[in-house]
Amino acid sequence: MASGSKKVIYAALIGNSLIAVCKFVAATFTGSSAMLSEGVHSLVDTGNQVLMLHGLRRAKKQPDEMHPFGYGMELYFWAFVVAILIFALGSGISLYEGIKHIRNPEVITDPTWNYVVLGLAIIFEGWAWSVAYLEFKKIKGKRGLWEEVRRSKDPTIFTILFEDTAAMLGLVTALIGIFLAQYLGIPELDGVASVVIAAILAGVAILLSIECKGLLIGESAGTAVTEGIRALLQDNGRIVSVNELLTMHLGPTDILVNISLDFADNLSSSDVEEMISDMEIRIKAQYPNVKRVFIEAQSFLSHNRATSE
């Protein structure tokens, strides 16, 4: 997953860097508001990819005294920062430029520049989008796109996919706005296109922030993992009941499992210790992403009394 994530980010970084330069050059020569907004959009996206790479690097840091569970959740933090930047910088600046050019429209001097750059941008962005989508398709299987986004614990791939989708929509919007402004002789439509681009970016930022918020505050490992672990525990005749089973993602491939078990009364303390070690080994073997397992021996009644207080 990590290699796939980096592949997607590097593809987007290369594509957006090239696109940003082209858009700013075109905006300088033509005075197009939509093109300037698109240039800002690509520049923000380029910075976002750098932040995602930084997040991946930080997430690999080994646990220490201050962070005994590691730094895996830093990736979720930086993904949330990306969502904020898309909203504040990408959407905010595009909205400002759009309103400014609607109130004080400027005639586009040489639209040919815009059409050439937008054509190149669509090619570059289309390549980056296809890389992100193919990588996302590998992990989603038969599930729908939104269903996979909701269950995914790796924000890098779906963040880049959302960014690239917004970029493609923005390019089409800019192309339509510039064409209509020129063809109809209504320069205000160039500013309107910037406002629409701002709305697209705001929508993507809100979706990303919602998903990243869930990961930041702690999400479970999902039904497949939790029910699989529960079935594995209940298959042991010496376990009377599974009092509690809690899971949480500390990173895309780092799951914490906390279990309270009621063991049979005829077991000795050494038997219980041996069973706990055995269950930990079996859980980690069946679910490689489970890195830490904490098993507590506690009677059902004692557990209920402790949790109710």
C-alpha positions as a Python dict, from the first residue, in 0.01 Angstrom:
ca = {
    (1, 'M'): (0, 0, 0),
    (2, 'A'): (279, 243, 88),
    (3, 'S'): (455, 191, -245),
    (4, 'G'): (125, 235, -428),
    (5, 'S'): (54, 553, -233),
    (6, 'K'): (392, 700, -321),
    (7, 'K'): (350, 606, -687),
    (8, 'V'): (21, 796, -699),
    (9, 'I'): (164, 1099, -517),
    (10, 'Y'): (475, 1123, -735),
    (11, 'A'): (263, 1100, -1051),
    (12, 'A'): (38, 1381, -925),
    (13, 'L'): (339, 1590, -814),
    (14, 'I'): (506, 1572, -1154),
    (15, 'G'): (183, 1639, -1341),
    (16, 'N'): (73, 1934, -1125),
    (17, 'S'): (417, 2098, -1130),
    (18, 'L'): (421, 2100, -1511),
    (19, 'I'): (60, 2215, -1529),
    (20, 'A'): (106, 2499, -1278),
    (21, 'V'): (392, 2652, -1479),
    (22, 'C'): (192, 2632, -1805),
    (23, 'K'): (-119, 2787, -1650),
    (24, 'F'): (62, 3081, -1494),
    (25, 'V'): (238, 3155, -1822),
    (26, 'A'): (-95, 3150, -2007),
    (27, 'A'): (-264, 3368, -1741),
    (28, 'T'): (19, 3623, -1769),
    (29, 'F'): (-16, 3654, -2146),
    (30, 'T'): (-397, 3649, -2165),
    (31, 'G'): (-521, 3803, -1840),
    (32, 'S'): (-771, 3521, -1793),
    (33, 'S'): (-921, 3494, -1443),
    (34, 'A'): (-1019, 3129, -1491),
    (35, 'M'): (-666, 3043, -1602),
    (36, 'L'): (-514, 3224, -1303),
    (37, 'S'): (-750, 3035, -1071),
    (38, 'E'): (-646, 2709, -1235),
    (39, 'G'): (-279, 2805, -1188),
    (40, 'V'): (-338, 2864, -817),
    (41, 'H'): (-528, 2534, -800),
    (42, 'S'): (-236, 2341, -953),
    (43, 'L'): (14, 2520, -727),
    (44, 'V'): (-189, 2428, -418),
    (45, 'D'): (-215, 2068, -540),
    (46, 'T'): (163, 2054, -588),
    (47, 'G'): (216, 2173, -232),
    (48, 'N'): (-39, 1920, -111),
    (49, 'Q'): (153, 1634, -268),
    (50, 'V'): (468, 1748, -88),
    (51, 'L'): (273, 1747, 240),
    (52, 'M'): (141, 1395, 174),
    (53, 'L'): (495, 1269, 112),
    (54, 'H'): (601, 1439, 434),
    (55, 'G'): (314, 1266, 614),
    (56, 'L'): (417, 925, 479),
    (57, 'R'): (775, 984, 593),
    (58, 'R'): (669, 1098, 941),
    (59, 'A'): (429, 804, 980),
    (60, 'K'): (723, 563, 946),
    (61, 'K'): (898, 695, 1259),
    (62, 'Q'): (955, 433, 1524),
    (63, 'P'): (769, 452, 1857),
    (64, 'D'): (945, 640, 2136),
    (65, 'E'): (880, 735, 2497),
    (66, 'M'): (659, 1029, 2403),
    (67, 'H'): (466, 836, 2137),
    (68, 'P'): (466, 468, 2241),
    (69, 'F'): (214, 374, 1971),
    (70, 'G'): (418, 532, 1693),
    (71, 'Y'): (349, 814, 1451),
    (72, 'G'): (114, 643, 1205),
    (73, 'M'): (-169, 891, 1266),
    (74, 'E'): (48, 1179, 1143),
    (75, 'L'): (-55, 1073, 793),
    (76, 'Y'): (-417, 1146, 887),
    (77, 'F'): (-319, 1487, 1025),
    (78, 'W'): (-138, 1593, 708),
    (79, 'A'): (-426, 1468, 493),
    (80, 'F'): (-654, 1693, 700),
    (81, 'V'): (-414, 1986, 645),
    (82, 'V'): (-438, 1919, 271),
    (83, 'A'): (-818, 1944, 289),
    (84, 'I'): (-788, 2279, 471),
    (85, 'L'): (-543, 2415, 213),
    (86, 'I'): (-767, 2313, -76),
    (87, 'F'): (-1053, 2503, 88),
    (88, 'A'): (-863, 2808, 217),
    (89, 'L'): (-614, 2865, -66),
    (90, 'G'): (-751, 2687, -372),
    (91, 'S'): (-1119, 2768, -325),
    (92, 'G'): (-1066, 3101, -149),
    (93, 'I'): (-833, 3254, -408),
    (94, 'S'): (-1042, 3122, -699),
    (95, 'L'): (-1355, 3279, -546),
    (96, 'Y'): (-1175, 3611, -495),
    (97, 'E'): (-1042, 3616, -852),
    (98, 'G'): (-1382, 3521, -990),
    (99, 'I'): (-1572, 3796, -807),
    (100, 'K'): (-1303, 4052, -894),
    (101, 'H'): (-1325, 3973, -1267),
    (102, 'I'): (-1704, 3968, -1264),
    (103, 'R'): (-1708, 4318, -1114),
    (104, 'N'): (-1420, 4441, -1332),
    (105, 'P'): (-1414, 4216, -1640),
    (106, 'E'): (-1107, 4207, -1864),
    (107, 'V'): (-1119, 4100, -2226),
    (108, 'I'): (-898, 3798, -2291),
    (109, 'T'): (-631, 3924, -2532),
    (110, 'D'): (-508, 3600, -2690),
    (111, 'P'): (-721, 3295, -2603),
    (112, 'T'): (-503, 3065, -2815),
    (113, 'W'): (-257, 3043, -2525),
    (114, 'N'): (-536, 2930, -2297),
    (115, 'Y'): (-659, 2659, -2532),
    (116, 'V'): (-308, 2519, -2585),
    (117, 'V'): (-231, 2516, -2211),
    (118, 'L'): (-568, 2369, -2117),
    (119, 'G'): (-518, 2095, -2376),
    (120, 'L'): (-174, 2010, -2235),
    (121, 'A'): (-310, 2030, -1880),
    (122, 'I'): (-590, 1786, -1959),
    (123, 'I'): (-332, 1541, -2098),
    (124, 'F'): (-101, 1571, -1794),
    (125, 'E'): (-388, 1567, -1544),
    (126, 'G'): (-555, 1278, -1723),
    (127, 'W'): (-236, 1074, -1688),
    (128, 'A'): (-207, 1153, -1316),
    (129, 'W'): (-578, 1077, -1264),
    (130, 'S'): (-548, 740, -1443),
    (131, 'V'): (-254, 641, -1220),
    (132, 'A'): (-453, 730, -907),
    (133, 'Y'): (-769, 558, -1029),
    (134, 'L'): (-593, 235, -1131),
    (135, 'E'): (-423, 217, -790),
    (136, 'F'): (-755, 286, -617),
    (137, 'K'): (-926, 23, -834),
    (138, 'K'): (-678, -240, -711),
    (139, 'I'): (-790, -199, -352),
    (140, 'K'): (-1162, -135, -397),
    (141, 'G'): (-1244, -467, -565),
    (142, 'K'): (-1618, -499, -630),
    (143, 'R'): (-1710, -224, -387),
    (144, 'G'): (-1837, 110, -512),
    (145, 'L'): (-1607, 412, -516),
    (146, 'W'): (-1777, 595, -229),
    (147, 'E'): (-1807, 273, -26),
    (148, 'E'): (-1433, 216, -58),
    (149, 'V'): (-1355, 577, 36),
    (150, 'R'): (-1570, 536, 349),
    (151, 'R'): (-1392, 214, 456),
    (152, 'S'): (-1039, 305, 343),
    (153, 'K'): (-784, 376, 616),
    (154, 'D'): (-521, 510, 372),
    (155, 'P'): (-611, 872, 288),
    (156, 'T'): (-327, 923, 40),
    (157, 'I'): (-480, 746, -259),
    (158, 'F'): (-836, 877, -229),
    (159, 'T'): (-708, 1228, -150),
    (160, 'I'): (-503, 1237, -470),
    (161, 'L'): (-792, 1082, -665),
    (162, 'F'): (-1031, 1351, -536),
    (163, 'E'): (-776, 1623, -611),
    (164, 'D'): (-721, 1499, -966),
    (165, 'T'): (-1096, 1464, -1025),
    (166, 'A'): (-1147, 1822, -907),
    (167, 'A'): (-863, 1930, -1134),
    (168, 'M'): (-1021, 1765, -1439),
    (169, 'L'): (-1357, 1926, -1362),
    (170, 'G'): (-1182, 2260, -1311),
    (171, 'L'): (-1005, 2234, -1646),
    (172, 'V'): (-1329, 2161, -1828),
    (173, 'T'): (-1496, 2451, -1646),
    (174, 'A'): (-1214, 2689, -1737),
    (175, 'L'): (-1225, 2575, -2100),
    (176, 'I'): (-1601, 2634, -2124),
    (177, 'G'): (-1580, 2970, -1945),
    (178, 'I'): (-1300, 3103, -2164),
    (179, 'F'): (-1469, 2982, -2483),
    (180, 'L'): (-1807, 3135, -2394),
    (181, 'A'): (-1644, 3461, -2282),
    (182, 'Q'): (-1474, 3487, -2622),
    (183, 'Y'): (-1756, 3352, -2841),
    (184, 'L'): (-2040, 3549, -2678),
    (185, 'G'): (-1831, 3857, -2609),
    (186, 'I'): (-1921, 3846, -2236),
    (187, 'P'): (-1589, 3869, -2045),
    (188, 'E'): (-1773, 3828, -1712),
    (189, 'L'): (-1817, 3459, -1794),
    (190, 'D'): (-1444, 3411, -1739),
    (191, 'G'): (-1496, 3526, -1379),
    (192, 'V'): (-1803, 3305, -1345),
    (193, 'A'): (-1587, 3007, -1441),
    (194, 'S'): (-1351, 3096, -1152),
    (195, 'V'): (-1644, 3098, -909),
    (196, 'V'): (-1755, 2755, -1032),
    (197, 'I'): (-1398, 2625, -989),
    (198, 'A'): (-1403, 2763, -633),
    (199, 'A'): (-1727, 2573, -563),
    (200, 'I'): (-1576, 2248, -700),
    (201, 'L'): (-1269, 2285, -478),
    (202, 'A'): (-1480, 2369, -173),
    (203, 'G'): (-1691, 2057, -227),
    (204, 'V'): (-1384, 1832, -255),
    (205, 'A'): (-1226, 1994, 53),
    (206, 'I'): (-1540, 1933, 260),
    (207, 'L'): (-1556, 1565, 155),
    (208, 'L'): (-1189, 1513, 237),
    (209, 'S'): (-1215, 1687, 574),
    (210, 'I'): (-1511, 1467, 673),
    (211, 'E'): (-1318, 1149, 589),
    (212, 'C'): (-996, 1266, 754),
    (213, 'K'): (-1181, 1374, 1069),
    (214, 'G'): (-1311, 1019, 1116),
    (215, 'L'): (-958, 878, 1082),
    (216, 'L'): (-811, 1137, 1318),
    (217, 'I'): (-1051, 1071, 1604),
    (218, 'G'): (-1006, 694, 1566),
    (219, 'E'): (-1187, 443, 1346),
    (220, 'S'): (-1229, 72, 1407),
    (221, 'A'): (-1065, -191, 1191),
    (222, 'G'): (-1398, -262, 1022),
    (223, 'T'): (-1652, -542, 1040),
    (224, 'A'): (-1445, -802, 853),
    (225, 'V'): (-1154, -779, 1096),
    (226, 'T'): (-1353, -740, 1420),
    (227, 'E'): (-1596, -1021, 1341),
    (228, 'G'): (-1309, -1242, 1224),
    (229, 'I'): (-1123, -1191, 1553),
    (230, 'R'): (-1443, -1249, 1750),
    (231, 'A'): (-1506, -1577, 1564),
    (232, 'L'): (-1149, -1687, 1629),
    (233, 'L'): (-1194, -1621, 2004),
    (234, 'Q'): (-1535, -1785, 2029),
    (235, 'D'): (-1400, -2097, 1860),
    (236, 'N'): (-1198, -2168, 2173),
    (237, 'G'): (-1398, -2380, 2419),
    (238, 'R'): (-1197, -2255, 2717),
    (239, 'I'): (-1320, -1897, 2667),
    (240, 'V'): (-1658, -1849, 2834),
    (241, 'S'): (-1736, -1514, 2673),
    (242, 'V'): (-1584, -1223, 2483),
    (243, 'N'): (-1671, -935, 2716),
    (244, 'E'): (-1539, -661, 2491),
    (245, 'L'): (-1352, -631, 2163),
    (246, 'L'): (-1217, -290, 2065),
    (247, 'T'): (-1010, -206, 1757),
    (248, 'M'): (-862, 117, 1628),
    (249, 'H'): (-647, 216, 1333),
    (250, 'L'): (-328, 395, 1438),
    (251, 'G'): (-228, 411, 1073),
    (252, 'P'): (-333, 257, 740),
    (253, 'T'): (-155, -71, 824),
    (254, 'D'): (-138, -43, 1204),
    (255, 'I'): (-431, -180, 1406),
    (256, 'L'): (-460, -179, 1784),
    (257, 'V'): (-676, -455, 1939),
    (258, 'N'): (-798, -453, 2299),
    (259, 'I'): (-990, -759, 2428),
    (260, 'S'): (-1155, -853, 2758),
    (261, 'L'): (-1212, -1229, 2796),
    (262, 'D'): (-1387, -1444, 3054),
    (263, 'F'): (-1188, -1768, 3082),
    (264, 'A'): (-1318, -2096, 3224),
    (265, 'D'): (-1285, -2115, 3603),
    (266, 'N'): (-1094, -2444, 3599),
    (267, 'L'): (-795, -2292, 3422),
    (268, 'S'): (-477, -2215, 3615),
    (269, 'S'): (-300, -1881, 3586),
    (270, 'S'): (-29, -2041, 3372),
    (271, 'D'): (-296, -2185, 3140),
    (272, 'V'): (-450, -1840, 3099),
    (273, 'E'): (-110, -1684, 3027),
    (274, 'E'): (-35, -1952, 2766),
    (275, 'M'): (-376, -1901, 2602),
    (276, 'I'): (-331, -1523, 2589),
    (277, 'S'): (7, -1562, 2416),
    (278, 'D'): (-138, -1817, 2174),
    (279, 'M'): (-438, -1597, 2087),
    (280, 'E'): (-212, -1297, 2026),
    (281, 'I'): (4, -1499, 1787),
    (282, 'R'): (-299, -1636, 1600),
    (283, 'I'): (-464, -1295, 1565),
    (284, 'K'): (-147, -1135, 1427),
    (285, 'A'): (-91, -1428, 1191),
    (286, 'Q'): (-444, -1405, 1050),
    (287, 'Y'): (-447, -1023, 1036),
    (288, 'P'): (-94, -890, 957),
    (289, 'N'): (-205, -528, 1002),
    (290, 'V'): (-273, -598, 1370),
    (291, 'K'): (48, -479, 1536),
    (292, 'R'): (-58, -467, 1903),
    (293, 'V'): (-294, -696, 2095),
    (294, 'F'): (-388, -640, 2459),
    (295, 'I'): (-590, -920, 2620),
    (296, 'E'): (-739, -881, 2967),
    (297, 'A'): (-863, -1177, 3173),
    (298, 'Q'): (-1182, -1067, 3349),
    (299, 'S'): (-1510, -1233, 3447),
    (300, 'F'): (-1824, -1120, 3266),
    (301, 'L'): (-1977, -980, 3586),
    (302, 'S'): (-1660, -798, 3690),
    (303, 'H'): (-1630, -645, 3344),
    (304, 'N'): (-1988, -519, 3348),
    (305, 'R'): (-1941, -375, 3696),
    (306, 'A'): (-1618, -198, 3596),
    (307, 'T'): (-1763, -50, 3276),
    (308, 'S'): (-2082, 70, 3445),
    (309, 'E'): (-1903, 267, 3716),
}
